[in-house]
Coordinates of C-alpha atoms in Angstrom, one line a residue:
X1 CA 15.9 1.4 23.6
X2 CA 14.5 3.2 21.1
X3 CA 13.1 6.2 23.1
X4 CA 16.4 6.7 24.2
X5 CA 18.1 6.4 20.4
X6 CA 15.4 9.2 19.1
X7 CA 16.0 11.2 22.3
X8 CA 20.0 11.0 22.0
X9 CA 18.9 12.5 18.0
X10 CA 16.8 15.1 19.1
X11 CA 19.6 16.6 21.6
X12 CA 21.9 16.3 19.2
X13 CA 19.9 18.6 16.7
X14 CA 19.2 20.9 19.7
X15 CA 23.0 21.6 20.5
X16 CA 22.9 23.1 16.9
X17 CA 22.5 26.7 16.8
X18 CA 22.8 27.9 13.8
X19 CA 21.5 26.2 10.4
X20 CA 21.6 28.1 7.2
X21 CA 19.9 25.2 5.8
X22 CA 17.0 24.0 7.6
X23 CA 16.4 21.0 4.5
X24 CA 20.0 19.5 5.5
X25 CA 19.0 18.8 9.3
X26 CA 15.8 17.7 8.0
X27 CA 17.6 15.4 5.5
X28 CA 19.8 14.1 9.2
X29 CA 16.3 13.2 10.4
X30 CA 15.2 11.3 7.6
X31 CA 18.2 9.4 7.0
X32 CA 17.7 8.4 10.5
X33 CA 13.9 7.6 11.0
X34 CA 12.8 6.5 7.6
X35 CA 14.3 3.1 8.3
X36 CA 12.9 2.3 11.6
X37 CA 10.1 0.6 11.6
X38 CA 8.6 -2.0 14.4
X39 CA 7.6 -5.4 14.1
X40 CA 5.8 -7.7 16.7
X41 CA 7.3 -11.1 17.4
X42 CA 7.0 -12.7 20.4
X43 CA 5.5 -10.3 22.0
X44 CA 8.6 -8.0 21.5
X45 CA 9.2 -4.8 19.3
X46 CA 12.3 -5.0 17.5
X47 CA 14.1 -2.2 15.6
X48 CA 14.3 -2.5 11.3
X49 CA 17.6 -0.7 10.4
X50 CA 17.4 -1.7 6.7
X51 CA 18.9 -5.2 7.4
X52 CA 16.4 -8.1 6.3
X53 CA 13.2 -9.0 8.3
X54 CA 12.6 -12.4 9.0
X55 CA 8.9 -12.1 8.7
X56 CA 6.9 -9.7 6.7
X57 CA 3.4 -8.2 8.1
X58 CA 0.6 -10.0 6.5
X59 CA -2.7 -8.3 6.5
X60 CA -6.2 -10.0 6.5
X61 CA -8.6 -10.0 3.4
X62 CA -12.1 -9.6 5.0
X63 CA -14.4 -12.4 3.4
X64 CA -17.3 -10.3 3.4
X65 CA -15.2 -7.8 0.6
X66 CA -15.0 -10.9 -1.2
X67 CA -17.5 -12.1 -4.3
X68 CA -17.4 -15.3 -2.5
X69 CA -18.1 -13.9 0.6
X70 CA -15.7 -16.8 1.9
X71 CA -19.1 -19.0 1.3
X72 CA -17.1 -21.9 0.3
X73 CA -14.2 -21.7 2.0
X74 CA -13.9 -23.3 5.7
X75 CA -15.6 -21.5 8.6
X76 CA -12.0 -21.2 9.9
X77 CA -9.8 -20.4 7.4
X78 CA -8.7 -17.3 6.2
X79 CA -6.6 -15.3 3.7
X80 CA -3.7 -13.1 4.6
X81 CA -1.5 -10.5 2.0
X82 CA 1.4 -9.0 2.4
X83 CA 2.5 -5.6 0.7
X84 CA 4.4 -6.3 -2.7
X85 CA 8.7 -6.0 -2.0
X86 CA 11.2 -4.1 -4.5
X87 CA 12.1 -7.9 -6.0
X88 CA 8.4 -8.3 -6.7
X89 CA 8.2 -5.1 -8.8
X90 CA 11.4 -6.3 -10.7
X91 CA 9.5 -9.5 -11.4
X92 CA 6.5 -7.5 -12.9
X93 CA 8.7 -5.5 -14.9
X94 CA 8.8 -8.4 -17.2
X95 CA 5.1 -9.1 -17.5
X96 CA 3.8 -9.1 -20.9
X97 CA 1.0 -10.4 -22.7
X98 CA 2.2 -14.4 -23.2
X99 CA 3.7 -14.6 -19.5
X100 CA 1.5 -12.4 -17.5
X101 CA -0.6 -15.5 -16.1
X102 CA 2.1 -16.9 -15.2
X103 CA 4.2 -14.1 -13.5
X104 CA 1.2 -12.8 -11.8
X105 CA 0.2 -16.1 -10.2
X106 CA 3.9 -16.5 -9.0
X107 CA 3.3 -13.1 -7.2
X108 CA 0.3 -14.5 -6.1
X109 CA 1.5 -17.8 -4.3
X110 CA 4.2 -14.7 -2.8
X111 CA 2.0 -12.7 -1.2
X112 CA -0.3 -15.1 0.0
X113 CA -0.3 -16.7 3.9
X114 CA -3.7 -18.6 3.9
X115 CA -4.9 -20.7 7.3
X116 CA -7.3 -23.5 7.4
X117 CA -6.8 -24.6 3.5
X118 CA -4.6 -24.8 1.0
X119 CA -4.2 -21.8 -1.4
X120 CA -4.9 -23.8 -4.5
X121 CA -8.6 -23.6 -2.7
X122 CA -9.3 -20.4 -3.3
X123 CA -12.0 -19.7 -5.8
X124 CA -11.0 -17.8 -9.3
X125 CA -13.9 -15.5 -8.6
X126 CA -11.8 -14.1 -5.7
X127 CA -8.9 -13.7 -7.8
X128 CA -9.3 -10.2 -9.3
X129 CA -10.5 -8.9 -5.5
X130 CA -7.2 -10.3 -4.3
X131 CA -5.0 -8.6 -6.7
X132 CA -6.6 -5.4 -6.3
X133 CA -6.0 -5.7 -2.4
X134 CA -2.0 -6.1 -3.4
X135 CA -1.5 -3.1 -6.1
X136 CA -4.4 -0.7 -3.6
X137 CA -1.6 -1.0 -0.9
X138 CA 1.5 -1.0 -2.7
X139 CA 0.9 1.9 -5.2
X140 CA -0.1 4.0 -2.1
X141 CA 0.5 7.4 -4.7
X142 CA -0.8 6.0 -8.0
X143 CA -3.2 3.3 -7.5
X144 CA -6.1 4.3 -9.9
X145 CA -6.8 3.0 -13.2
X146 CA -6.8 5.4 -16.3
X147 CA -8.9 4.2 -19.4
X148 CA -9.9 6.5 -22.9
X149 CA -13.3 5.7 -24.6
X150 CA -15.2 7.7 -27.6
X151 CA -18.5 8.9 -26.1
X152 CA -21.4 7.5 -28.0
X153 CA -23.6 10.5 -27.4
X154 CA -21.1 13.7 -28.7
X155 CA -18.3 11.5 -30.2
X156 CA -15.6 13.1 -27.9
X157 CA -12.6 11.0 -26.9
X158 CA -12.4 10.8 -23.2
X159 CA -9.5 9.8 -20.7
X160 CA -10.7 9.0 -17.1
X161 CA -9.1 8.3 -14.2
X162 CA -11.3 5.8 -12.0
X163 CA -10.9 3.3 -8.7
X164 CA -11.5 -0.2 -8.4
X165 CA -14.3 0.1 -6.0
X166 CA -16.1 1.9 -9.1
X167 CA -15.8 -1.2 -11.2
X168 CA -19.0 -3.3 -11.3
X169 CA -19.1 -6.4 -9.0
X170 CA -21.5 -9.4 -9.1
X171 CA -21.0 -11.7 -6.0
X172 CA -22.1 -15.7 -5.3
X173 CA -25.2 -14.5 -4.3
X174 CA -26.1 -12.6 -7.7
X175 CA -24.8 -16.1 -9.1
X176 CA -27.0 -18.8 -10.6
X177 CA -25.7 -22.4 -10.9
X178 CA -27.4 -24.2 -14.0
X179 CA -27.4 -27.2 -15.9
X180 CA -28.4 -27.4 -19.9
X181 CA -28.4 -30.0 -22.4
X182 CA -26.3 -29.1 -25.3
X183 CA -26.3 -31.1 -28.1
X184 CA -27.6 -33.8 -26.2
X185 CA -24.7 -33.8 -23.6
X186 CA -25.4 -32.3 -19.9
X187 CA -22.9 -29.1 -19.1
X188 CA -22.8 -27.4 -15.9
X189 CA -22.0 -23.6 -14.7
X190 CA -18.9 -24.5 -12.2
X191 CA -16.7 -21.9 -10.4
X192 CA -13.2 -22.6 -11.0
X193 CA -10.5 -22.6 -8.8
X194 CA -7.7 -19.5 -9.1
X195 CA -4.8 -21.8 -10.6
X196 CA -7.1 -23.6 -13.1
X197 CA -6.2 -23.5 -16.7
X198 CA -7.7 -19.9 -17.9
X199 CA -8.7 -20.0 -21.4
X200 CA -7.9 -16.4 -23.5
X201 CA -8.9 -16.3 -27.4
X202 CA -9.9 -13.1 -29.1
X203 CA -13.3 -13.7 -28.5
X204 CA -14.8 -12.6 -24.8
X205 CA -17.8 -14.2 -25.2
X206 CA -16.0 -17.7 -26.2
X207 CA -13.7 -17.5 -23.1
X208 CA -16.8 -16.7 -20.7
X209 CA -18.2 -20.1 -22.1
X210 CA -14.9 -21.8 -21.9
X211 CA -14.0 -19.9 -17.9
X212 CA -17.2 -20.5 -16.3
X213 CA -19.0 -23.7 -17.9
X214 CA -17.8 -27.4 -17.3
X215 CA -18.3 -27.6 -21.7
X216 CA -14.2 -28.6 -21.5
X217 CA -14.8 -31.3 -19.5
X218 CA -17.8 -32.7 -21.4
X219 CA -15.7 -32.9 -25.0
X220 CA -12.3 -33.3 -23.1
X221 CA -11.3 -36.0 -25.8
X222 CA -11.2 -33.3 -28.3
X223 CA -8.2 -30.2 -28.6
X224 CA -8.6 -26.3 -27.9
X225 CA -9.3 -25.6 -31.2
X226 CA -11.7 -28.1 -32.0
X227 CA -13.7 -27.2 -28.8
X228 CA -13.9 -23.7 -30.3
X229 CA -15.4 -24.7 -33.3
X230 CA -17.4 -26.6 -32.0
X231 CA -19.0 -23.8 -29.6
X232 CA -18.9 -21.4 -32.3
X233 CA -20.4 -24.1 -34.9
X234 CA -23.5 -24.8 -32.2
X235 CA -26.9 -23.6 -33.6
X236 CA -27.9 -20.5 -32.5
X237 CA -30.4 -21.1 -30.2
X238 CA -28.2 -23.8 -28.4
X239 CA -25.3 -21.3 -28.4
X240 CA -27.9 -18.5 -26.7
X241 CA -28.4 -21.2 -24.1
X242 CA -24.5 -21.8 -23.4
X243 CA -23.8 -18.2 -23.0
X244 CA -26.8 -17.8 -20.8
X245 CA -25.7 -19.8 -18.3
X246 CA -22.3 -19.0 -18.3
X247 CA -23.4 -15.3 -17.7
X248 CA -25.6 -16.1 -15.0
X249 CA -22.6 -18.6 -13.3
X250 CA -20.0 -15.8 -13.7
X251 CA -19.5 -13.8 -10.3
X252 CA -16.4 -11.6 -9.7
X253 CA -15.4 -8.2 -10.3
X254 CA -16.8 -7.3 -14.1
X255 CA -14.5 -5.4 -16.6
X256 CA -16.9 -2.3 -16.7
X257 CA -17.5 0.4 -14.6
X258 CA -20.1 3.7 -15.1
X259 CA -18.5 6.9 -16.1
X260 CA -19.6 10.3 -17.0
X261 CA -18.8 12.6 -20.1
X262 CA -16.9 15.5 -19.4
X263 CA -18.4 17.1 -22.5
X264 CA -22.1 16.4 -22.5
X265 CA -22.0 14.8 -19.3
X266 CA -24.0 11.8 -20.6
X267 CA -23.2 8.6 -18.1
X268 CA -22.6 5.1 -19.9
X269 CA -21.0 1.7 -19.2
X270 CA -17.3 2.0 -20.3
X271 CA -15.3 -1.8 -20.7
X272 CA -11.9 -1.5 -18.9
X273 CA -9.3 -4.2 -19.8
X274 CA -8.6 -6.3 -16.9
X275 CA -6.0 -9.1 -18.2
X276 CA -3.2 -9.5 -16.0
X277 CA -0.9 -7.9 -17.9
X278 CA -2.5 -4.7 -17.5
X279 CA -3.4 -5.1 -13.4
X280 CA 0.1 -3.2 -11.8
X281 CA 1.7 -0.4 -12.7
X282 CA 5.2 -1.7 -14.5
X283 CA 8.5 0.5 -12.7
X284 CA 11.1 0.6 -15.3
X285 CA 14.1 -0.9 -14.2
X286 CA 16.4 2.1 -15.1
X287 CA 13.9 3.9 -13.2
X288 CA 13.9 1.9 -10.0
X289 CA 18.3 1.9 -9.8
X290 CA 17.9 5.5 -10.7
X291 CA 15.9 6.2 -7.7
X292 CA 17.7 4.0 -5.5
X293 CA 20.8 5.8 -6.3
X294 CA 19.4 8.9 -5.9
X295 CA 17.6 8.1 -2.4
X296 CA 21.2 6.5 -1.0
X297 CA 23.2 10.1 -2.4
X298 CA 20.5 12.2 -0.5
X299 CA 20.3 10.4 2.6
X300 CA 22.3 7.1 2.9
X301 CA 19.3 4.6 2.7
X302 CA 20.1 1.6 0.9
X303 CA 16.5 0.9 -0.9
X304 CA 16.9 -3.3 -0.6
X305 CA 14.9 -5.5 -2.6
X306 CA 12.9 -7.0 0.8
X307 CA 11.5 -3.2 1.4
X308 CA 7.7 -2.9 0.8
X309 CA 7.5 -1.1 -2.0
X310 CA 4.9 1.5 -0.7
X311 CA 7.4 2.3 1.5
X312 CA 9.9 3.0 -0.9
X313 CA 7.3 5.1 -3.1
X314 CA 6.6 6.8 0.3
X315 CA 10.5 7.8 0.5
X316 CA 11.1 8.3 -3.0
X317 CA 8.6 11.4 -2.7
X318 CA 9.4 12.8 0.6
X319 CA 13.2 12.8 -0.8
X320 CA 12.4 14.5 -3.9
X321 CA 10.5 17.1 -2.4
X322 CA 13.3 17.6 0.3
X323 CA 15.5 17.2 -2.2
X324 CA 13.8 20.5 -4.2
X325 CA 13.1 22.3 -1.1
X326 CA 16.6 22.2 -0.3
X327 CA 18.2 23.4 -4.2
X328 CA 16.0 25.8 -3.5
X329 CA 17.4 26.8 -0.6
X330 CA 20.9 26.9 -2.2
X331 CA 19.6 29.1 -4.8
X332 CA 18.4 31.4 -2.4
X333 CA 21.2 31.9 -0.5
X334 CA 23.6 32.5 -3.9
X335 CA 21.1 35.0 -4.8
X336 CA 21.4 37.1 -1.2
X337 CA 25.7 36.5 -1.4
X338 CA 25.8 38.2 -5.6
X339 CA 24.0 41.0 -4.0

């Protein structure tokens, strides 16, 4: 059992008597409980010694912390995460600016266990929420969001460090479903669903139009391009009208957040950049083997690419620190022998 496993360890410490280097038992005891962990199956607890698990732990997302506020999703469905793994991270390491969609939708349909639907169901609107729920509990060390802006007030360049719960969030409720006649056709505010085609140009006001109106649908005969022209060719007043209703059909997590001055202490709305290829926090892969190699030298765990990652973080640190407690130690002692 595994009582008997950490109490067969624990005697075995105990016979020691003498330990010039408390750091190297406590390095024995790492190496020993860092991999254990205990999963329920069956009814049964069954030991992890670094080998595979069958089955992750999944994790519920409560509807209620959704901008949907699982309105129009079945009464008994729900949606279930797991905590990102060491192959996931590799897969983020090649996220960039072209492919991030992609990638981070792949990740998605990962992490994902949803009941009761399918997950193609779930609304866009939920999307951002979702993702945030995966990098909060991965990135159990570093999971805030840094941003730089030039305060309007004094003209000092700023860097802040902020959570997601401080960015703005506008829910279904807040959320106005329209219909407008533009140009004498009939468009509609719709909420998209998360795999739907997500339109990015360099204009944000043009891809609000083009993410939360039906105005694709309505000149579908016509290309991307045209379509933009279009919009952007639409008298003003008819324009005004478009992005009006997109803005009051748009619900989600909003890509500003309030932050204060550090010099004059002035508070203002600050935009933070939200595209996926910004969302997680990108582990070099020279970085990652390095600290796999250095984890398996100090203490003989083999850092597999099924662990949770915040469990990896989680051992990276504590070995470090052991790991400087411990030279420190050494240094110590050399010192006491010279003298």
């Amino acid at each position: 059992s595994v009582c008997k496993i950490v109490a067969d360890w624990i005697s075995e410490i105990s016979s020691v008597v003498e330990c010039r280097f408390p750091e190297t038992m406590l390095r024995r005891i790492v190496a020993f409980c860092l991999p254990i962990a205990f999963s329920h199956k069956n009814s049964k607890y069954i030991l992890y010694t670094g080998e595979t698990m069958s089955e992750p732990n999944y994790f519920k997302i409560p509807y209620k912390q959704l901008p949907s506020l699982g309105q129009l999703y079945p009464k008994e469905s729900s949606i279930r995460f797991r905590i990102l793994q060491v192959r996931d991270l590799k897969y983020l390491g090649a996220l960039d600016r072209d492919n991030s969609s992609e990638i981070v939708n792949d990740v998605i349909k990962r992490c994902l266990k949803v009941e009761g639907m399918n997950i193609e169901d779930i609304y866009r609107m939920d999307r951002l929420s979702i993702l945030f729920y995966l990098r909060r509990n991965t990135f159990m060390l570093s999971n805030g969001y840094q941003t730089e802006f030039v305060c309007p007030y004094c003209e000092t360049r700023v860097s802040k460090q902020f959570q997601v719960h401080e960015l703005a969030k506008k829910t279904i409720q807040q959320s106005l479903l329209r219909k407008i006649y533009i140009d004498g056709e009939l468009v509609k505010g719709v909420y998209k669903k998360i795999f739907d085609p997500e339109y990015k140009t360099d204009d944000p006001e043009l891809d609000l139009i083009l993410n939360w109106t039906n105005v694709d649908e309505v000149y579908e005969h016509i290309n991307q391009k045209e379509l933009e022209d279009k919009i952007l060719r639409l008298p003003a007043d008819q324009y005004a009208k478009l992005r009006h209703l997109a803005t009051d059909t748009r619900c989600g997590i909003l890509s500003y957040t309030e932050l204060q001055c550090d010099n004059c202490f002035h508070k203002m709305r600050v935009g933070v950049d939200l595209s996926d290829d910004k969302l997680f926090n990108k582990v070099k892969m020279t970085t990652m083997i390095r600290n796999q190699i250095q984890v398996s030298k100090f203490c003989g765990i083999n850092l597999t690419d099924d662990m949770p990652y915040n469990e990896v973080e989680l051992t990276i640190a504590i070995v470090n620190d052991l790991s400087k407690k411990e030279a420190e130690a050494v240094s110590k002692t050399k010192g006491v022998e010279k003298q």
